Amino acid sequence: VPDWAAAWDLLGTYQEKAGNVSAAISAWRRLEALDDEGLFGARLKLASHNAGPAGEGTAVGYVEALFDQYAPKFEDSLIGKLGYKVPEMLDQLVEAEMARLGIAGFEKALDLGCGTGLIGARLRGKVGYLEGIDISAAMIAETARKGIYDNLQKAELVAALNARRADADLVTAADVLIYCGALPPVLSALVPALKAGGLVAFSLEAHDGEEAVFLRPSLRYAHGIEATRDALIVAGLLVV
């Protein structure tokens, strides 16, 4: 079955783990030619070895497929095995800012990449109307069963944000922007969707180097701390 995309993906992975990077690149080039929808992330795998450009923005096909297959075991893997703390940490930052501002809650929150609702569950008591957006239909289905959100939307986050104007006073993104690449296009869509004085709480895989962003072998993006601060200020946000 020489045109079986999944097999070329596995072959590339095996070659990479064996230290045969040139053979892995060759396999992934074949994969890229066979996988029109980009479900296996060949473009990103090639880019992680400097064998091609990563492209602009989120690799939608790859990220959607990744989390569709991950959804049933998502919470067990992150919380049970990895001790995942990002939603808790972001929630603590939000609470600290609420205390500083002297506010009891938010009118409307938008949870980008809501996943199975790990941060949504923490925000629920602080928010009048809670909306979740995720690229994965399987993730949406998992969180819908919990009844956390007032509304759920399957969409790519930049497209979803571009359809809004100043309707949220809180926006969260827990381990989401690490799949989006450069931050300025995301922020250009996010800021107009935020009410004046609204709060944005998000996480990144940060690095201390001079590069604004680079793709890690994990196929997640690492963002430079200083470049991120500059991008936030240029977008019109105040770093608190």
mmCIF file of C-alpha atoms in Angstrom:
data_model
loop_
_atom_site.group_PDB
_atom_site.id
_atom_site.type_symbol
_atom_site.label_atom_id
_atom_site.label_comp_id
_atom_site.label_asym_id
_atom_site.label_seq_id
_atom_site.Cartn_x
_atom_site.Cartn_y
_atom_site.Cartn_z
ATOM 1 C CA VAL A 1 0.000 0.000 0.000
ATOM 2 C CA PRO A 2 2.525 2.641 -1.150
ATOM 3 C CA ASP A 3 0.005 5.497 -0.930
ATOM 4 C CA TRP A 4 -1.041 4.827 2.682
ATOM 5 C CA ALA A 5 -0.336 8.165 4.399
ATOM 6 C CA ALA A 6 -0.378 6.814 7.960
ATOM 7 C CA ALA A 7 2.373 4.337 7.135
ATOM 8 C CA TRP A 8 4.654 7.072 5.783
ATOM 9 C CA ASP A 9 3.994 9.037 8.970
ATOM 10 C CA LEU A 10 5.036 6.068 11.118
ATOM 11 C CA LEU A 11 8.076 5.394 8.962
ATOM 12 C CA GLY A 12 9.194 9.004 9.383
ATOM 13 C CA THR A 13 8.739 8.763 13.149
ATOM 14 C CA TYR A 14 10.691 5.501 13.355
ATOM 15 C CA GLN A 15 13.523 6.938 11.265
ATOM 16 C CA GLU A 16 13.624 10.085 13.412
ATOM 17 C CA LYS A 17 13.823 8.073 16.631
ATOM 18 C CA ALA A 18 16.572 5.930 15.107
ATOM 19 C CA GLY A 19 18.576 9.072 14.360
ATOM 20 C CA ASN A 20 18.104 8.833 10.584
ATOM 21 C CA VAL A 21 16.831 12.381 10.101
ATOM 22 C CA SER A 22 17.410 12.500 6.344
ATOM 23 C CA ALA A 23 15.352 9.320 5.904
ATOM 24 C CA ALA A 24 12.639 10.745 8.169
ATOM 25 C CA ILE A 25 12.503 13.903 6.067
ATOM 26 C CA SER A 26 12.201 11.810 2.920
ATOM 27 C CA ALA A 27 9.271 9.873 4.407
ATOM 28 C CA TRP A 28 7.515 13.040 5.552
ATOM 29 C CA ARG A 29 7.907 14.638 2.129
ATOM 30 C CA ARG A 30 6.084 11.629 0.707
ATOM 31 C CA LEU A 31 3.494 11.983 3.471
ATOM 32 C CA GLU A 32 2.975 15.663 2.671
ATOM 33 C CA ALA A 33 2.234 14.780 -0.949
ATOM 34 C CA LEU A 34 -0.351 12.172 0.083
ATOM 35 C CA ASP A 35 -2.078 14.001 2.965
ATOM 36 C CA ASP A 36 -3.976 16.855 1.325
ATOM 37 C CA GLU A 37 -5.743 17.852 4.551
ATOM 38 C CA GLY A 38 -2.561 17.880 6.616
ATOM 39 C CA LEU A 39 -3.972 15.545 9.267
ATOM 40 C CA PHE A 40 -0.579 14.015 10.073
ATOM 41 C CA GLY A 41 1.277 17.316 10.389
ATOM 42 C CA ALA A 42 3.939 16.587 7.759
ATOM 43 C CA ARG A 43 4.529 20.301 7.175
ATOM 44 C CA LEU A 44 5.230 20.870 10.860
ATOM 45 C CA LYS A 45 7.436 17.801 11.148
ATOM 46 C CA LEU A 46 9.512 18.980 8.200
ATOM 47 C CA ALA A 47 9.697 22.501 9.638
ATOM 48 C CA SER A 48 10.880 21.190 13.010
ATOM 49 C CA HIS A 49 13.948 19.819 11.185
ATOM 50 C CA ASN A 50 14.453 22.983 9.100
ATOM 51 C CA ALA A 51 13.304 21.113 5.984
ATOM 52 C CA GLY A 52 10.527 23.538 5.074
ATOM 53 C CA PRO A 53 8.385 26.418 6.364
ATOM 54 C CA ALA A 54 5.847 25.844 9.109
ATOM 55 C CA GLY A 55 3.373 28.128 7.350
ATOM 56 C CA GLU A 56 1.228 30.830 8.865
ATOM 57 C CA GLY A 57 -1.129 30.343 11.775
ATOM 58 C CA THR A 58 -2.578 27.113 13.108
ATOM 59 C CA ALA A 59 -2.131 23.905 11.124
ATOM 60 C CA VAL A 60 -5.884 23.351 11.311
ATOM 61 C CA GLY A 61 -6.074 19.821 9.908
ATOM 62 C CA TYR A 62 -3.318 18.521 12.160
ATOM 63 C CA VAL A 63 -4.507 20.194 15.376
ATOM 64 C CA GLU A 64 -8.121 19.174 14.798
ATOM 65 C CA ALA A 65 -7.163 15.542 14.144
ATOM 66 C CA LEU A 66 -4.754 15.519 17.099
ATOM 67 C CA PHE A 67 -7.395 16.566 19.609
ATOM 68 C CA ASP A 68 -10.219 14.575 18.054
ATOM 69 C CA GLN A 69 -8.265 11.378 18.795
ATOM 70 C CA TYR A 70 -6.994 12.723 22.132
ATOM 71 C CA ALA A 71 -10.376 13.796 23.525
ATOM 72 C CA PRO A 72 -11.499 10.541 25.261
ATOM 73 C CA LYS A 73 -8.233 10.251 27.229
ATOM 74 C CA PHE A 74 -7.420 13.964 27.504
ATOM 75 C CA GLU A 75 -8.150 14.552 31.178
ATOM 76 C CA ASP A 76 -6.744 11.228 32.363
ATOM 77 C CA SER A 77 -3.522 11.910 30.481
ATOM 78 C CA LEU A 78 -3.069 15.539 31.525
ATOM 79 C CA ILE A 79 -4.283 15.449 35.111
ATOM 80 C CA GLY A 80 -3.696 11.841 36.082
ATOM 81 C CA LYS A 81 -0.323 11.302 34.405
ATOM 82 C CA LEU A 82 1.192 14.757 33.876
ATOM 83 C CA GLY A 83 -0.090 16.636 36.934
ATOM 84 C CA TYR A 84 -1.427 19.387 34.668
ATOM 85 C CA LYS A 85 -1.780 22.733 36.511
ATOM 86 C CA VAL A 86 -2.240 25.417 33.827
ATOM 87 C CA PRO A 87 -6.025 25.959 34.311
ATOM 88 C CA GLU A 88 -5.472 26.255 38.073
ATOM 89 C CA MET A 89 -2.615 28.717 37.587
ATOM 90 C CA LEU A 90 -4.564 30.903 35.153
ATOM 91 C CA ASP A 91 -7.589 30.860 37.439
ATOM 92 C CA GLN A 92 -5.433 32.056 40.344
ATOM 93 C CA LEU A 93 -4.124 34.926 38.202
ATOM 94 C CA VAL A 94 -7.679 35.878 37.227
ATOM 95 C CA GLU A 95 -8.755 35.846 40.871
ATOM 96 C CA ALA A 96 -5.799 38.005 41.849
ATOM 97 C CA GLU A 97 -6.724 40.560 39.199
ATOM 98 C CA MET A 98 -10.380 40.495 40.302
ATOM 99 C CA ALA A 99 -9.237 41.280 43.852
ATOM 100 C CA ARG A 100 -6.988 44.085 42.618
ATOM 101 C CA LEU A 101 -9.835 45.616 40.616
ATOM 102 C CA GLY A 102 -12.390 44.991 43.342
ATOM 103 C CA ILE A 103 -14.837 43.154 41.069
ATOM 104 C CA ALA A 104 -16.997 40.157 41.901
ATOM 105 C CA GLY A 105 -17.078 38.631 38.420
ATOM 106 C CA PHE A 106 -17.385 39.066 34.663
ATOM 107 C CA GLU A 107 -20.394 39.525 32.423
ATOM 108 C CA LYS A 108 -19.169 37.361 29.549
ATOM 109 C CA ALA A 109 -16.118 35.132 29.182
ATOM 110 C CA LEU A 110 -14.749 33.515 26.062
ATOM 111 C CA ASP A 111 -12.660 30.373 26.609
ATOM 112 C CA LEU A 112 -10.517 29.776 23.525
ATOM 113 C CA GLY A 113 -9.543 26.156 22.957
ATOM 114 C CA CYS A 114 -11.910 25.166 25.736
ATOM 115 C CA GLY A 115 -11.089 21.462 25.421
ATOM 116 C CA THR A 116 -12.944 19.409 28.014
ATOM 117 C CA GLY A 117 -13.681 22.460 30.166
ATOM 118 C CA LEU A 118 -10.816 22.312 32.647
ATOM 119 C CA ILE A 119 -10.568 26.086 32.992
ATOM 120 C CA GLY A 120 -14.265 26.632 32.224
ATOM 121 C CA ALA A 121 -15.214 24.676 35.331
ATOM 122 C CA ARG A 122 -13.074 27.027 37.417
ATOM 123 C CA LEU A 123 -14.467 30.153 35.766
ATOM 124 C CA ARG A 124 -18.119 29.142 35.917
ATOM 125 C CA GLY A 125 -18.838 30.775 39.260
ATOM 126 C CA LYS A 126 -17.158 34.032 38.227
ATOM 127 C CA VAL A 127 -18.959 34.541 34.922
ATOM 128 C CA GLY A 128 -22.493 35.436 33.964
ATOM 129 C CA TYR A 129 -22.252 33.977 30.438
ATOM 130 C CA LEU A 130 -19.528 31.497 29.516
ATOM 131 C CA GLU A 131 -18.755 30.555 25.936
ATOM 132 C CA GLY A 132 -16.294 27.929 24.751
ATOM 133 C CA ILE A 133 -14.611 27.653 21.353
ATOM 134 C CA ASP A 134 -12.597 24.663 20.184
ATOM 135 C CA ILE A 135 -11.304 23.376 16.854
ATOM 136 C CA SER A 136 -12.088 19.766 17.788
ATOM 137 C CA ALA A 137 -15.630 18.393 17.523
ATOM 138 C CA ALA A 138 -14.687 15.527 19.845
ATOM 139 C CA MET A 139 -13.497 17.971 22.527
ATOM 140 C CA ILE A 140 -16.737 19.955 22.167
ATOM 141 C CA ALA A 141 -18.718 16.722 22.612
ATOM 142 C CA GLU A 142 -16.758 15.794 25.739
ATOM 143 C CA THR A 143 -17.311 19.154 27.432
ATOM 144 C CA ALA A 144 -20.942 19.470 26.313
ATOM 145 C CA ARG A 145 -21.810 16.517 28.529
ATOM 146 C CA LYS A 146 -20.631 18.450 31.587
ATOM 147 C CA GLY A 147 -22.982 21.410 31.137
ATOM 148 C CA ILE A 148 -20.299 23.971 32.036
ATOM 149 C CA TYR A 149 -20.724 26.420 29.159
ATOM 150 C CA ASP A 150 -23.722 28.499 28.109
ATOM 151 C CA ASN A 151 -22.634 28.099 24.501
ATOM 152 C CA LEU A 152 -20.102 25.975 22.611
ATOM 153 C CA GLN A 153 -18.759 26.599 19.126
ATOM 154 C CA LYS A 154 -16.565 24.435 16.920
ATOM 155 C CA ALA A 155 -14.274 26.868 15.126
ATOM 156 C CA GLU A 156 -10.695 27.943 14.529
ATOM 157 C CA LEU A 157 -10.079 30.678 17.089
ATOM 158 C CA VAL A 158 -8.925 33.536 14.807
ATOM 159 C CA ALA A 159 -11.933 33.047 12.536
ATOM 160 C CA ALA A 160 -14.240 32.949 15.551
ATOM 161 C CA LEU A 161 -12.710 36.105 17.039
ATOM 162 C CA ASN A 162 -12.930 37.975 13.744
ATOM 163 C CA ALA A 163 -16.697 37.501 13.810
ATOM 164 C CA ARG A 164 -16.975 39.381 17.127
ATOM 165 C CA ARG A 165 -16.755 42.960 18.277
ATOM 166 C CA ALA A 166 -16.201 44.014 21.898
ATOM 167 C CA ASP A 167 -18.484 41.469 23.548
ATOM 168 C CA ALA A 168 -16.263 39.739 26.155
ATOM 169 C CA ASP A 169 -14.755 41.163 29.325
ATOM 170 C CA LEU A 170 -12.674 38.005 29.951
ATOM 171 C CA VAL A 171 -10.835 35.840 27.399
ATOM 172 C CA THR A 172 -8.877 32.746 28.406
ATOM 173 C CA ALA A 173 -6.584 30.455 26.415
ATOM 174 C CA ALA A 174 -4.957 27.607 28.349
ATOM 175 C CA ASP A 175 -2.250 25.869 26.268
ATOM 176 C CA VAL A 176 -3.847 27.011 23.013
ATOM 177 C CA LEU A 177 -1.607 29.706 21.546
ATOM 178 C CA ILE A 178 1.248 27.180 21.508
ATOM 179 C CA TYR A 179 -0.405 25.766 18.369
ATOM 180 C CA CYS A 180 -0.968 29.132 16.665
ATOM 181 C CA GLY A 181 2.526 30.305 15.742
ATOM 182 C CA ALA A 182 3.081 34.072 15.607
ATOM 183 C CA LEU A 183 1.042 36.022 18.157
ATOM 184 C CA PRO A 184 0.317 39.327 16.307
ATOM 185 C CA PRO A 185 -2.368 37.830 13.974
ATOM 186 C CA VAL A 186 -4.090 36.235 16.964
ATOM 187 C CA LEU A 187 -3.946 39.447 18.987
ATOM 188 C CA SER A 188 -5.246 41.481 16.030
ATOM 189 C CA ALA A 189 -8.369 39.319 16.131
ATOM 190 C CA LEU A 190 -8.576 39.057 19.919
ATOM 191 C CA VAL A 191 -8.337 42.702 20.979
ATOM 192 C CA PRO A 192 -11.359 43.922 18.954
ATOM 193 C CA ALA A 193 -13.423 41.103 20.504
ATOM 194 C CA LEU A 194 -12.562 42.345 23.993
ATOM 195 C CA LYS A 195 -14.503 45.025 25.838
ATOM 196 C CA ALA A 196 -12.549 48.084 26.933
ATOM 197 C CA GLY A 197 -10.846 47.230 30.213
ATOM 198 C CA GLY A 198 -11.317 43.510 29.625
ATOM 199 C CA LEU A 199 -8.878 40.854 30.828
ATOM 200 C CA VAL A 200 -6.964 38.253 28.797
ATOM 201 C CA ALA A 201 -5.399 35.258 30.576
ATOM 202 C CA PHE A 202 -3.319 32.808 28.564
ATOM 203 C CA SER A 203 -0.358 30.462 28.733
ATOM 204 C CA LEU A 204 2.630 29.959 26.459
ATOM 205 C CA GLU A 205 5.624 27.648 26.297
ATOM 206 C CA ALA A 206 8.067 30.470 26.905
ATOM 207 C CA HIS A 207 11.752 30.742 26.094
ATOM 208 C CA ASP A 208 14.342 33.385 26.996
ATOM 209 C CA GLY A 209 15.978 33.667 23.581
ATOM 210 C CA GLU A 210 15.753 36.485 21.060
ATOM 211 C CA GLU A 211 13.485 34.656 18.588
ATOM 212 C CA ALA A 212 9.857 35.756 18.707
ATOM 213 C CA VAL A 213 8.665 32.207 18.033
ATOM 214 C CA PHE A 214 10.032 28.865 16.914
ATOM 215 C CA LEU A 215 8.634 25.391 16.403
ATOM 216 C CA ARG A 216 9.754 22.747 18.876
ATOM 217 C CA PRO A 217 10.178 19.037 18.025
ATOM 218 C CA SER A 218 6.932 18.514 19.958
ATOM 219 C CA LEU A 219 5.243 20.466 17.104
ATOM 220 C CA ARG A 220 4.244 23.154 19.588
ATOM 221 C CA TYR A 221 5.498 26.723 19.318
ATOM 222 C CA ALA A 222 7.788 28.345 21.871
ATOM 223 C CA HIS A 223 7.366 32.109 22.282
ATOM 224 C CA GLY A 224 10.011 34.564 23.419
ATOM 225 C CA ILE A 225 9.114 36.396 26.617
ATOM 226 C CA GLU A 226 10.275 39.857 25.559
ATOM 227 C CA ALA A 227 8.840 39.507 22.053
ATOM 228 C CA THR A 228 5.529 38.473 23.584
ATOM 229 C CA ARG A 229 5.454 41.498 25.873
ATOM 230 C CA ASP A 230 6.203 43.751 22.902
ATOM 231 C CA ALA A 231 3.457 42.133 20.819
ATOM 232 C CA LEU A 232 0.929 42.601 23.623
ATOM 233 C CA ILE A 233 1.751 46.277 23.979
ATOM 234 C CA VAL A 234 1.624 46.873 20.228
ATOM 235 C CA ALA A 235 -1.797 45.182 20.162
ATOM 236 C CA GLY A 236 -3.060 47.624 22.775
ATOM 237 C CA LEU A 237 -2.926 45.430 25.859
ATOM 238 C CA LEU A 238 -1.392 46.276 29.238
ATOM 239 C CA VAL A 239 0.695 43.517 30.830
ATOM 240 C CA VAL A 240 -0.522 43.146 34.412
#
